[in-house]
Amino acid sequence: MAHGQAEQLKVDALPEFITDADIAALNEGRHHAPFQVLGAHISGGRRWVVTFQPEAVEVIAVVGDKQTALKRIGGAVFAAPVSGKAYTLTIRYHGGNEHTTRDPFSFAPILSDFDQYLIGEGTHKELWRVLGAHVIKHQGVDGTHFAVWAPNAARVSVIGDFNSWDGRRHPMRRAGHTGVWEIFLPEVGEGALYKYEVVSAGGIALKADPLGFGSQHPPEKASIVRDISGYGWKDKSWMKRRAVAADRAQPISIYEVHLGSWRRRYDDGQGGRPLSYKELARDLIAYVKFMGFTHIELMPISEFPFDGSWGYQPVGLFAPTIRFGPPHEFRDFVEAAHLAGIGVLLDWVPAHFPADAHGLARFDGTALYEHADPREGFHKDWNTLIYNYGRREVKNYLVSNALYWMEEYHLDGLRVDAVASMLYRDYSRNHGEWVPNKDGGRENYEAIEFLREMNIAVYGADPSVMTVAEESTSFPAVSQPVHAGGLGFGYKWNMGWMNDTLRYMQKDPIYRQHDHHLMTFPIDWAFTENFILPISHDEVVHGKGSMIDKMPGTSWEKFGHLRSYYAFMWMHPGKKLLFMGCEFAQPEEWNHNGELNWSAAEEPARKGVQKLVQDLNTLYRHTPALYVKDCTSDGFAWLNNDPTQSTIGFVRYGNENDAPIVVMCNFTPVERVEFRTGVPCQGFWEEVLNSDAGIYGGGNRGNLGGVSSHNISADGHDQSVTLTLPPLSVIVLRHRR
């Protein structure tokens, strides 16, 4: 036989391992165990190769320099006995086109028994390393290993631009008894589009990869093979010291950002595009550094289909959204923040997921990730599904996702969204619309246990990170350790403080004396948790108006109110969080479809607010008394507190050698002169901040740089000072030793 000429073998009968029923099932895409008949198998003392090749006119098996033409034995199924073990297939099509490849059904399984054991047990903390799509070399061949959990499926296939989206071509093999399916596809690599075709009793569904590292631009729905290995991190110095930055005795001031609407580029001819991760690494990081924030909190960037959800309805929990670039470019952004000394937190959404057909909903034809009973598995408020936290594989999926962001993207923490909705079975439900727990109560025991396990896993893997709960109820010990009976979070948003103080600030000053408690009562619980004071995106959307728009009075008074409120917030115990645009008193409420109103930020009054926030951050970061005891009651004491004048005074203490801080607030448009307040130390009290300063847009009234104390007792102290309190202002004094 001449070199390159295929040997024509006569096949008189089918090999014993394949039947006419198998052939029919392969052609119809309903074979439940394709690896038992496709690939190479021994039959009758000979080694047979069987392959399914739709549209092929000829299939050649090549072993070394020997070619064997496979015979069509039914439909698109070809078979023949072949000498030798390692073979390639040359597939020839009409028109003379041909393609040579290794047979995917000739490769051994990849998932180890130990991986399968951990998956089945629900304890595989690095689930992303074994499930999903991984670009690897297997048996000396480059390709991609696909693995997905779908225990109730009759068949799962990988479909993509590499196989004409035909689910019959690459059906996967079951990996043991864990419900995982896997296949290695040679030659498939970075950038390939793919989905899982899942066949069940309910029909055929095309699903995105639950552990995919990349996705198409919405509204397209395919996953994309992404090789996330090999990034050369240069943030070693930050990673070593970030435990200090996350400590509750350190200053934490967070800038909350929606990446798609912070700034836009208008060079696309289409009304503006969001900045890329690389552009944000340059522009956003520089701005946050300039403003003096210590951390950035990103609204969710896990891939999501609907822009209007702002990311809070994710489909791809393991994929940084492609809206701003591929995964390595998101790493570029995080690394740039770290090199600038800024931490990056991610809004994380384990509370619910959308019912989009290509997502997790009824993934294998059953309620796999969600509860089947809508009283447990459906959120009416958001029209989304609820994870089944009691299922070990689902809990493991979420815990491993939390660890994934820390490990693969060096994120410094997670802010967990909608924790309250997880803790209570009757959340936003009427009587009869929810299922009590086993003790007849409303607490969701399974969700509570999941949150504890998540926090144990995250802090166990790296105690230098932080987890933050957005939790709006009085559930106890949210930010206390699990071993002490808590949920294990590092911090909790102080939603009560935000609601009470904003209610107060929105009132006309003439009526504030009747609601003075709204500003003072939050101290009663300020040290029960490790609190963050949040002015988040939720306060400037859905008709709530902007922060400046909430303030009463004339234009000048509105700015005075807002400046005094921000100063009060930064001086109050608790870490700080401010949503983008609020720092320069954006006139409109936030619109996710546009960019912040940066032209308005150039107006003098708004620029003054921006300068105030910058100086508040600077003062906060460099004044231990304002952060060392943020979360302990011995760092705070009341001073002059007069509802009739709407004045509030207090002292902030640090450690023994830290200079104390005295704060006096005047929440009326009336100037107070010769205003006496007690101080804890004798000597000179330097005026380190005055929210009425001209540089902030105020009237430049104050105390000429500071005041000396007198031997006159007041407010429980032997020493006191007399101050000028400008209208709608906060005065901050630091004891000069």
XYZ file of C-alpha atoms in Angstrom:
737
model
C 0.000 0.000 0.000
C 1.415 3.391 -0.956
C 2.124 5.937 1.757
C -0.955 8.078 2.442
C -3.379 5.582 0.944
C -6.018 4.317 3.351
C -6.377 0.606 3.820
C -9.939 -0.465 3.017
C -11.142 -3.047 5.547
C -14.306 -5.030 5.180
C -16.524 -5.091 8.235
C -18.775 -8.121 8.037
C -20.335 -7.763 11.474
C -20.507 -5.230 14.256
C -18.083 -5.608 17.170
C -19.733 -7.087 20.244
C -19.626 -3.852 22.275
C -21.911 -1.919 19.905
C -25.412 -2.772 18.739
C -27.883 -1.416 16.235
C -29.651 0.220 19.178
C -26.407 1.956 20.167
C -25.965 3.229 16.628
C -29.509 4.579 16.545
C -29.044 6.255 19.943
C -25.788 7.913 18.843
C -27.373 9.264 15.682
C -30.379 10.548 17.621
C -28.271 12.074 20.414
C -29.788 10.015 23.210
C -27.055 7.556 24.134
C -26.653 7.477 27.915
C -23.093 6.059 27.955
C -21.252 7.105 24.756
C -17.780 6.262 26.090
C -18.812 2.595 26.216
C -19.120 2.477 22.442
C -17.128 5.402 21.020
C -13.340 5.463 20.969
C -11.151 2.342 21.005
C -12.399 -0.996 22.411
C -11.258 -4.631 22.200
C -13.640 -7.043 20.519
C -12.928 -10.466 19.048
C -9.240 -10.101 19.775
C -8.998 -6.933 17.721
C -8.864 -3.270 18.695
C -11.760 -1.391 17.162
C -12.191 2.350 16.691
C -15.731 3.743 16.572
C -16.477 7.408 15.905
C -19.511 9.565 15.278
C -18.884 12.123 12.514
C -21.903 13.935 11.064
C -21.358 15.434 7.602
C -18.246 13.281 7.013
C -17.911 11.488 3.711
C -14.843 9.556 4.822
C -13.041 8.932 8.124
C -9.447 7.697 8.280
C -7.736 6.363 11.415
C -4.009 7.097 11.304
C -1.489 5.142 13.385
C 2.065 6.167 12.561
C 2.251 5.996 8.777
C -0.593 3.513 8.503
C -4.032 4.716 7.489
C -7.227 2.744 7.920
C -10.516 3.798 6.365
C -13.388 3.371 8.807
C -16.614 1.955 7.440
C -19.945 3.704 7.858
C -21.935 1.244 9.975
C -25.068 3.317 10.390
C -25.907 6.990 9.892
C -22.870 9.030 10.972
C -21.216 6.184 12.899
C -17.950 4.816 11.468
C -15.973 1.823 12.723
C -13.075 -0.461 11.843
C -10.396 -2.554 13.571
C -7.169 -0.545 13.863
C -3.652 -1.636 14.752
C -1.871 0.362 17.458
C -3.063 2.400 20.440
C -2.400 6.075 19.710
C -4.338 7.192 16.670
C -5.636 10.319 15.013
C -8.725 10.752 12.896
C -8.741 12.467 9.523
C -12.284 13.499 8.614
C -13.018 14.387 5.014
C -16.038 16.404 3.933
C -17.811 17.310 0.700
C -15.815 19.788 -1.325
C -12.465 18.266 -0.405
C -12.107 19.820 3.047
C -10.569 17.673 5.740
C -9.596 17.926 9.399
C -7.212 15.804 11.478
C -7.636 15.513 15.220
C -7.206 13.235 18.188
C -10.337 11.351 19.155
C -11.858 12.846 22.357
C -13.175 9.388 23.216
C -9.671 7.933 23.294
C -8.610 9.854 26.414
C -8.697 8.576 29.974
C -10.799 10.356 32.638
C -9.182 13.274 34.443
C -11.163 13.695 37.654
C -9.478 11.791 40.458
C -11.313 9.533 42.869
C -10.375 11.930 45.677
C -11.857 14.915 43.834
C -15.031 12.963 43.234
C -15.174 11.978 46.890
C -14.857 15.605 48.041
C -17.435 16.757 45.483
C -19.885 14.122 46.651
C -19.212 15.016 50.275
C -19.653 18.724 49.570
C -16.249 19.643 50.998
C -14.211 20.461 47.875
C -13.128 24.005 48.772
C -11.343 24.440 45.418
C -14.199 23.305 43.230
C -13.178 25.686 40.434
C -9.960 23.709 39.918
C -11.822 20.562 38.868
C -15.167 21.705 37.442
C -15.649 24.151 34.597
C -13.418 24.443 31.514
C -9.656 24.117 31.982
C -7.020 24.552 29.293
C -4.544 21.731 29.984
C -2.222 19.181 28.427
C -3.632 15.660 28.842
C -1.760 12.553 27.732
C 0.636 14.833 25.881
C -2.120 16.647 23.977
C -3.249 20.276 24.347
C -6.955 20.831 24.826
C -9.664 21.719 27.329
C -11.155 19.586 30.065
C -14.844 20.210 30.684
C -16.639 19.044 33.823
C -20.085 19.917 35.135
C -22.397 18.747 37.931
C -25.787 17.573 36.594
C -26.761 14.443 38.547
C -30.272 14.043 37.150
C -29.449 14.534 33.469
C -29.829 11.692 30.979
C -27.088 13.161 28.778
C -24.794 16.198 28.927
C -22.799 17.355 25.909
C -20.352 20.162 25.294
C -21.444 22.190 22.305
C -19.623 25.121 20.774
C -18.166 26.832 17.771
C -15.742 23.886 17.512
C -18.440 21.268 16.836
C -21.188 23.193 15.017
C -23.176 23.367 18.299
C -24.190 19.754 17.736
C -24.887 17.940 21.000
C -24.428 14.519 19.381
C -20.718 15.090 18.710
C -19.265 15.432 22.196
C -21.463 13.772 24.808
C -19.699 13.594 28.173
C -18.979 10.623 30.433
C -20.320 10.240 33.938
C -17.556 10.517 36.517
C -18.359 7.958 39.172
C -21.514 8.455 41.235
C -21.188 12.149 42.068
C -23.380 13.436 39.276
C -20.416 15.039 37.518
C -19.914 14.696 33.752
C -16.551 15.250 32.056
C -14.776 15.180 28.708
C -11.408 16.282 27.319
C -11.571 17.982 23.918
C -8.227 18.198 22.100
C -7.364 21.403 20.236
C -10.102 23.392 21.986
C -8.512 26.284 23.849
C -8.607 29.905 24.985
C -11.476 31.895 23.504
C -13.650 28.972 22.387
C -17.395 29.509 22.808
C -19.305 26.716 24.506
C -22.460 25.681 26.322
C -23.708 22.513 27.950
C -26.563 20.732 26.223
C -28.422 19.039 29.054
C -30.954 16.344 28.196
C -33.433 15.358 30.888
C -36.972 14.107 31.250
C -38.038 17.707 30.803
C -36.379 18.039 27.392
C -33.209 19.731 26.131
C -31.737 22.824 27.771
C -28.699 24.860 26.708
C -26.836 26.029 29.792
C -23.938 28.338 30.543
C -21.167 26.803 32.616
C -21.860 27.301 36.358
C -18.094 27.413 36.922
C -17.107 29.051 33.668
C -14.327 31.640 33.875
C -15.678 33.756 31.020
C -18.819 34.615 29.079
C -19.923 36.352 25.934
C -21.078 39.946 25.992
C -24.743 39.997 27.040
C -27.280 39.505 25.590
C -25.309 36.592 24.068
C -25.247 33.691 26.481
C -22.384 31.309 25.685
C -19.535 30.662 28.063
C -15.976 31.259 26.860
C -12.970 29.081 27.595
C -10.556 31.253 29.582
C -7.114 30.180 30.721
C -6.764 32.007 34.056
C -3.432 30.443 34.963
C -0.065 32.128 34.763
C -0.738 35.664 35.983
C 2.440 37.188 37.396
C 1.189 39.071 40.443
C 3.355 41.997 41.597
C 1.405 42.883 44.747
C 3.379 40.780 47.220
C 4.072 43.744 49.473
C 0.375 44.625 49.742
C -0.644 41.027 50.365
C 1.790 40.856 53.262
C 0.454 43.951 54.988
C -3.245 43.893 54.093
C -4.214 42.240 57.379
C -3.449 45.572 59.002
C -5.681 47.412 56.533
C -8.631 45.145 57.363
C -8.241 45.321 61.142
C -11.041 46.986 63.063
C -8.476 49.197 64.829
C -7.473 50.725 61.472
C -9.116 53.429 59.329
C -11.427 51.946 56.703
C -13.059 54.367 54.269
C -14.741 52.708 51.298
C -15.681 54.173 47.912
C -18.551 52.153 46.444
C -18.435 51.990 42.638
C -20.552 50.774 39.768
C -17.875 50.267 37.134
C -20.197 50.724 34.187
C -21.295 54.242 35.122
C -18.404 55.850 36.987
C -16.995 57.348 33.799
C -17.604 56.699 30.117
C -15.675 57.182 26.898
C -17.508 58.980 24.109
C -15.249 58.024 21.222
C -17.346 55.061 20.115
C -20.035 57.014 18.277
C -22.695 55.117 20.216
C -23.435 57.370 23.143
C -20.532 56.395 25.322
C -18.991 53.169 26.516
C -17.883 52.120 30.003
C -14.186 52.235 30.768
C -12.262 48.984 30.489
C -10.589 47.304 33.441
C -7.283 48.678 32.176
C -8.643 52.219 31.891
C -10.217 51.923 35.331
C -6.884 50.687 36.699
C -5.442 54.015 35.608
C -8.271 56.503 36.162
C -10.417 55.123 38.976
C -7.494 54.041 41.127
C -5.841 57.446 40.743
C -9.077 59.198 41.734
C -9.670 56.991 44.780
C -6.085 57.568 45.859
C -6.517 61.329 45.372
C -9.705 61.314 47.443
C -8.051 59.416 50.275
C -10.285 56.345 50.455
C -8.657 53.177 51.766
C -10.820 50.674 49.863
C -12.958 50.347 46.754
C -16.139 48.301 46.881
C -17.269 47.064 43.483
C -20.939 46.474 42.880
C -21.230 42.908 41.543
C -19.057 42.054 38.557
C -19.819 38.320 38.451
C -21.260 37.878 34.964
C -24.904 38.939 34.767
C -27.298 39.078 31.804
C -29.354 42.209 32.601
C -27.681 45.619 32.934
C -30.611 46.907 34.961
C -29.890 44.438 37.764
C -26.575 46.298 38.395
C -25.003 42.858 38.794
C -27.228 41.703 41.646
C -28.712 38.932 39.488
C -25.583 36.986 38.482
C -25.478 33.965 36.199
C -21.721 33.370 36.057
C -20.429 33.480 39.640
C -16.910 32.506 38.534
C -16.638 34.906 35.573
C -15.631 38.569 35.884
C -18.015 40.329 33.525
C -16.688 40.709 30.007
C -18.277 44.182 29.842
C -14.952 45.697 30.887
C -12.475 43.102 29.615
C -11.225 39.521 30.072
C -10.183 37.990 33.419
C -6.488 38.923 33.315
C -7.424 42.559 32.780
C -9.586 42.461 35.892
C -6.484 41.209 37.674
C -4.649 44.213 36.238
C -7.229 46.433 37.936
C -6.900 44.710 41.319
C -3.116 44.777 41.109
C -3.128 48.504 40.297
C -5.242 49.138 43.385
C -2.869 47.138 45.558
C 0.193 48.903 44.201
C -1.531 52.171 45.167
C -2.202 50.859 48.672
C -5.954 50.455 48.114
C -7.979 47.369 48.992
C -10.675 45.955 46.701
C -13.936 44.509 48.015
C -16.514 42.754 45.855
C -20.278 42.739 46.288
C -21.112 39.030 46.410
C -24.614 37.670 45.852
C -25.316 34.248 47.367
C -28.858 35.264 48.358
C -30.542 34.653 45.021
C -30.064 34.060 41.302
C -32.133 34.833 38.191
C -34.410 32.346 36.508
C -32.856 32.918 33.058
C -33.129 29.741 30.981
C -29.362 29.545 30.361
C -28.502 29.858 34.055
C -28.788 27.633 37.109
C -32.583 27.358 37.117
C -33.615 23.688 36.802
C -30.116 23.036 35.575
C -30.457 19.297 34.995
C -34.205 19.316 34.530
C -34.804 19.401 38.271
C -34.624 22.009 41.023
C -30.911 21.355 41.476
C -29.506 24.603 42.883
C -32.833 26.018 44.070
C -35.656 24.783 46.279
C -38.471 23.107 44.381
C -41.118 24.646 46.657
C -41.579 28.330 45.675
C -42.326 29.132 49.317
C -38.656 28.406 49.938
C -37.137 28.842 46.496
C -38.574 32.028 45.014
C -38.088 35.719 45.877
C -41.170 37.727 44.952
C -39.365 41.043 45.474
C -36.698 40.353 42.868
C -38.389 37.661 40.764
C -35.391 35.420 41.449
C -34.676 31.950 42.788
C -33.198 31.061 46.178
C -30.320 28.640 46.631
C -30.996 25.425 48.502
C -28.475 26.041 51.289
C -29.285 22.677 52.855
C -27.922 20.765 49.865
C -24.252 20.047 50.484
C -23.200 20.396 46.846
C -24.908 23.802 46.570
C -23.359 25.034 49.794
C -19.971 23.819 48.563
C -20.484 25.622 45.240
C -21.033 28.940 47.026
C -18.272 28.527 49.611
C -15.745 27.624 46.934
C -16.838 30.657 44.917
C -16.060 32.943 47.860
C -12.610 31.372 48.124
C -12.121 31.610 44.356
C -12.299 35.395 44.289
C -9.742 35.671 47.088
C -7.361 33.121 45.609
C -7.539 33.839 41.887
C -8.114 37.606 41.929
C -6.477 38.638 45.219
C -9.620 40.414 46.363
C -9.426 41.807 49.863
C -12.925 40.976 50.959
C -16.552 40.281 50.150
C -19.562 42.392 51.004
C -22.400 39.865 51.147
C -25.632 41.221 49.719
C -29.127 40.779 51.185
C -28.113 38.745 54.225
C -31.421 39.507 55.944
C -33.303 37.765 53.137
C -31.210 34.662 53.801
C -31.611 34.583 57.564
C -35.404 34.531 57.695
C -37.771 32.167 55.933
C -40.599 34.712 56.108
C -38.556 37.546 54.584
C -40.993 39.729 52.604
C -43.642 36.978 52.763
C -47.171 37.006 54.087
C -48.691 34.401 56.361
C -48.967 31.079 54.560
C -46.346 31.993 51.968
C -43.385 30.497 53.817
C -42.325 27.198 55.345
C -41.289 27.232 59.042
C -38.054 25.589 60.135
C -38.037 22.216 61.896
C -38.767 23.952 65.187
C -41.645 25.945 63.769
C -39.706 29.200 63.682
C -38.795 31.724 61.007
C -35.001 31.441 61.124
C -33.405 29.761 58.131
C -31.089 27.295 59.850
C -29.555 26.094 56.595
C -28.662 29.616 55.432
C -27.242 30.464 58.856
C -25.035 27.387 58.743
C -23.921 28.236 55.206
C -22.905 31.770 56.203
C -20.940 30.418 59.145
C -19.183 27.842 56.986
C -18.394 30.498 54.392
C -16.818 32.799 56.965
C -14.873 29.957 58.558
C -13.551 28.936 55.130
C -12.634 32.474 54.036
C -10.911 33.522 57.249
C -9.372 30.078 57.577
C -7.829 30.370 54.127
C -6.593 33.931 54.676
C -7.279 35.864 57.893
C -6.042 39.082 56.258
C -9.281 39.570 54.270
C -12.648 40.872 55.449
C -16.239 39.799 55.001
C -19.027 42.349 55.390
C -22.725 41.670 55.885
C -25.442 43.886 54.453
C -27.909 42.937 57.173
C -30.765 45.230 58.150
C -32.363 43.434 61.106
C -31.463 42.937 64.742
C -30.152 39.416 64.184
C -27.565 38.994 66.953
C -23.783 38.636 66.673
C -23.504 39.020 62.908
C -19.903 40.223 63.205
C -18.910 37.986 66.081
C -16.799 34.820 65.634
C -18.539 31.546 64.901
C -16.936 29.889 67.926
C -18.589 32.587 70.069
C -22.015 31.914 68.551
C -21.860 34.559 65.826
C -22.192 34.418 62.053
C -18.477 35.095 61.676
C -18.505 38.257 59.541
C -15.763 40.806 60.024
C -18.122 43.772 59.696
C -21.797 44.629 59.356
C -23.437 47.583 57.610
C -25.152 49.853 60.156
C -28.423 50.257 58.306
C -30.150 51.584 61.417
C -27.679 54.455 61.692
C -28.150 55.313 58.035
C -31.951 55.257 58.170
C -32.225 57.281 61.401
C -29.679 59.959 60.564
C -30.960 60.488 57.039
C -34.500 60.885 58.390
C -33.188 63.569 60.715
C -31.235 65.414 58.024
C -34.230 65.504 55.680
C -36.314 67.398 58.234
C -36.601 71.151 58.323
C -34.218 72.364 61.067
C -37.071 73.986 62.964
C -38.508 70.519 63.649
C -35.271 68.672 64.328
C -35.418 69.304 68.080
C -38.342 66.873 68.228
C -36.323 64.117 66.546
C -32.957 64.666 68.188
C -32.892 60.999 69.192
C -32.472 59.977 65.564
C -28.896 61.274 65.719
C -28.068 60.104 69.231
C -29.915 56.808 69.679
C -27.666 54.862 67.230
C -24.851 55.092 69.793
C -26.887 52.735 71.996
C -26.079 49.870 69.616
C -22.983 51.277 67.908
C -20.645 48.838 69.649
C -22.762 45.680 69.516
C -21.247 44.861 66.110
C -18.221 45.883 64.064
C -20.116 48.474 62.078
C -19.612 50.221 58.747
C -21.664 53.407 58.262
C -23.064 53.100 54.716
C -24.305 55.752 52.338
C -24.694 53.343 49.452
C -26.227 53.282 45.981
C -29.549 52.275 47.541
C -29.955 55.803 48.927
C -29.747 57.545 45.541
C -31.967 55.449 43.244
C -35.620 54.604 42.607
C -36.909 58.136 43.102
C -35.074 58.757 46.378
C -33.152 61.591 44.767
C -29.518 62.505 45.226
C -27.907 63.171 48.585
C -27.945 66.956 48.047
C -31.568 66.753 46.935
C -32.558 65.163 50.256
C -31.398 68.189 52.209
C -33.937 70.932 53.098
C -33.776 74.669 52.584
C -32.174 77.004 50.097
C -29.351 75.964 47.832
C -26.748 77.300 50.270
C -28.472 75.549 53.175
C -28.630 72.255 51.278
C -24.862 72.268 50.867
C -24.395 73.267 54.502
C -26.601 70.382 55.629
C -24.731 67.893 53.445
C -21.303 69.071 54.554
C -22.284 68.844 58.204
C -23.786 65.397 57.677
C -20.651 64.017 56.036
C -18.478 65.520 58.778
C -20.753 64.003 61.440
C -20.516 60.626 59.674
C -16.725 60.650 59.498
C -16.409 61.652 63.160
C -18.975 59.085 64.349
C -17.782 55.639 65.501
C -17.790 53.111 62.671
C -15.981 52.570 59.403
C -17.178 54.602 56.406
C -18.723 53.840 53.014
C -19.817 56.399 50.413
C -21.280 55.739 46.989
C -19.672 57.334 43.956
C -21.006 60.762 43.029
C -22.109 61.462 46.589
C -18.633 62.813 47.330
C -19.251 65.823 45.085
C -22.982 66.244 45.746
C -24.109 65.047 42.317
C -27.369 66.897 41.597
C -29.223 63.932 40.065
C -29.873 60.508 41.481
C -27.674 57.760 40.089
C -28.365 56.427 36.584
C -26.618 53.170 35.691
C -27.035 53.865 31.977
C -24.883 56.998 31.995
C -21.857 58.345 33.786
C -21.565 60.513 36.879
C -22.182 64.204 36.284
C -18.536 65.189 36.251
C -19.273 68.587 34.753
C -21.380 69.429 37.815
C -18.442 68.369 39.989
C -16.607 71.462 38.730
C -19.177 73.831 40.252
C -17.673 75.620 43.279
C -20.192 74.402 45.856
C -19.893 70.769 44.721
C -16.138 71.036 44.467
C -16.224 72.251 48.064
C -18.074 69.120 49.185
C -15.568 67.000 47.285
C -12.689 68.783 48.999
C -14.365 68.242 52.370
C -14.662 64.488 51.776
C -11.015 64.394 50.733
C -9.987 66.231 53.923
C -12.259 64.081 56.078
C -10.512 60.993 54.718
C -7.116 62.542 55.397
C -8.043 63.560 58.947
C -9.606 60.154 59.595
C -6.590 58.210 58.349
C -4.101 60.304 60.346
C -6.027 60.587 63.620
C -5.972 57.397 65.716
C -8.727 58.657 68.022
C -11.092 58.508 65.037
C -10.520 54.841 64.224
C -8.584 52.865 66.850
C -11.711 52.341 68.966
C -14.331 52.538 66.244
C -15.873 49.317 67.518
C -15.429 49.660 71.305
C -17.430 51.827 73.682
C -14.420 53.207 75.566
C -13.535 55.265 72.505
C -16.640 57.476 72.729
C -18.246 59.852 75.260
C -21.033 62.407 75.015
C -20.466 66.111 75.629
C -22.915 68.971 75.116
C -26.068 67.464 73.688
C -28.950 69.955 73.439
C -32.101 69.044 71.489
C -33.494 72.576 71.770
C -30.506 73.983 69.892
C -29.982 70.872 67.724
C -26.372 70.709 68.882
C -24.510 67.460 69.423
C -21.099 67.109 71.021
C -18.905 64.128 71.752
C -15.335 63.013 72.374
C -13.428 60.359 70.447
C -10.561 58.580 72.213
C -7.764 56.446 70.864
C -5.093 54.636 72.842
C -3.385 56.158 75.861
C -0.915 58.307 73.939
C -3.350 59.379 71.203
C -4.660 62.936 71.334
C -8.434 62.969 71.958
C -10.843 64.600 69.503
C -13.766 66.838 70.426
C -16.612 67.148 67.896
C -19.328 69.810 68.050
C -22.225 69.804 65.584
C -24.735 72.563 64.908
C -27.629 71.280 62.819
C -29.497 74.589 62.549
C -28.911 77.568 60.247
C -28.337 79.723 63.366
C -24.805 80.669 64.402
C -23.960 79.882 68.056
C -21.424 82.196 69.673
C -19.775 81.835 73.072
C -20.933 78.229 73.042
C -19.445 76.400 76.006
C -18.647 72.719 76.024
C -16.602 70.559 78.316
C -13.296 69.072 77.184
C -11.409 66.141 78.713
C -7.964 67.816 78.868
C -6.492 71.148 79.842
C -4.615 73.089 77.177
C -4.972 74.225 73.612
C -7.542 72.622 71.329
C -6.603 72.991 67.682
C -9.422 73.364 65.172
C -8.446 70.645 62.700
C -11.657 70.734 60.644
C -14.499 73.182 60.176
C -17.150 72.155 57.663
C -18.057 75.855 57.237
C -14.586 76.736 55.935
C -14.568 78.804 52.769
C -12.578 76.160 50.919
C -15.584 73.846 51.311
C -18.100 76.475 50.185
C -18.984 77.654 53.694
C -19.060 81.093 55.271
C -15.553 80.838 56.748
C -16.767 81.328 60.308
C -14.980 79.514 63.100
C -12.460 79.729 65.905
C -9.323 81.167 64.283
C -7.400 77.932 64.444
C -8.319 76.789 67.933
C -9.195 77.651 71.528
C -7.637 77.258 74.967
C -9.472 75.580 77.785
C -10.693 77.302 80.961
C -10.962 76.016 84.503
C -14.719 76.027 84.229
C -16.490 72.703 84.567
C -19.008 71.599 81.956
C -20.466 68.369 80.640
C -18.831 66.334 83.417
C -15.331 67.715 82.830
C -13.285 70.174 84.881
C -12.150 71.984 81.761
C -14.237 73.663 79.055
C -13.903 75.838 75.973
C -16.090 78.450 74.350
C -16.659 78.092 70.639
C -18.242 79.788 67.697
C -20.456 77.229 65.996
C -21.216 78.378 62.455
C -24.654 77.555 61.066
C -25.044 74.010 59.723
C -21.540 73.027 60.680
C -19.305 70.537 62.421
C -16.242 71.735 64.348
C -13.479 69.219 65.095
C -10.880 69.983 67.786
C -7.748 68.015 68.583
C -5.862 68.381 71.860
C -2.387 69.725 71.280
C 0.008 68.216 73.784
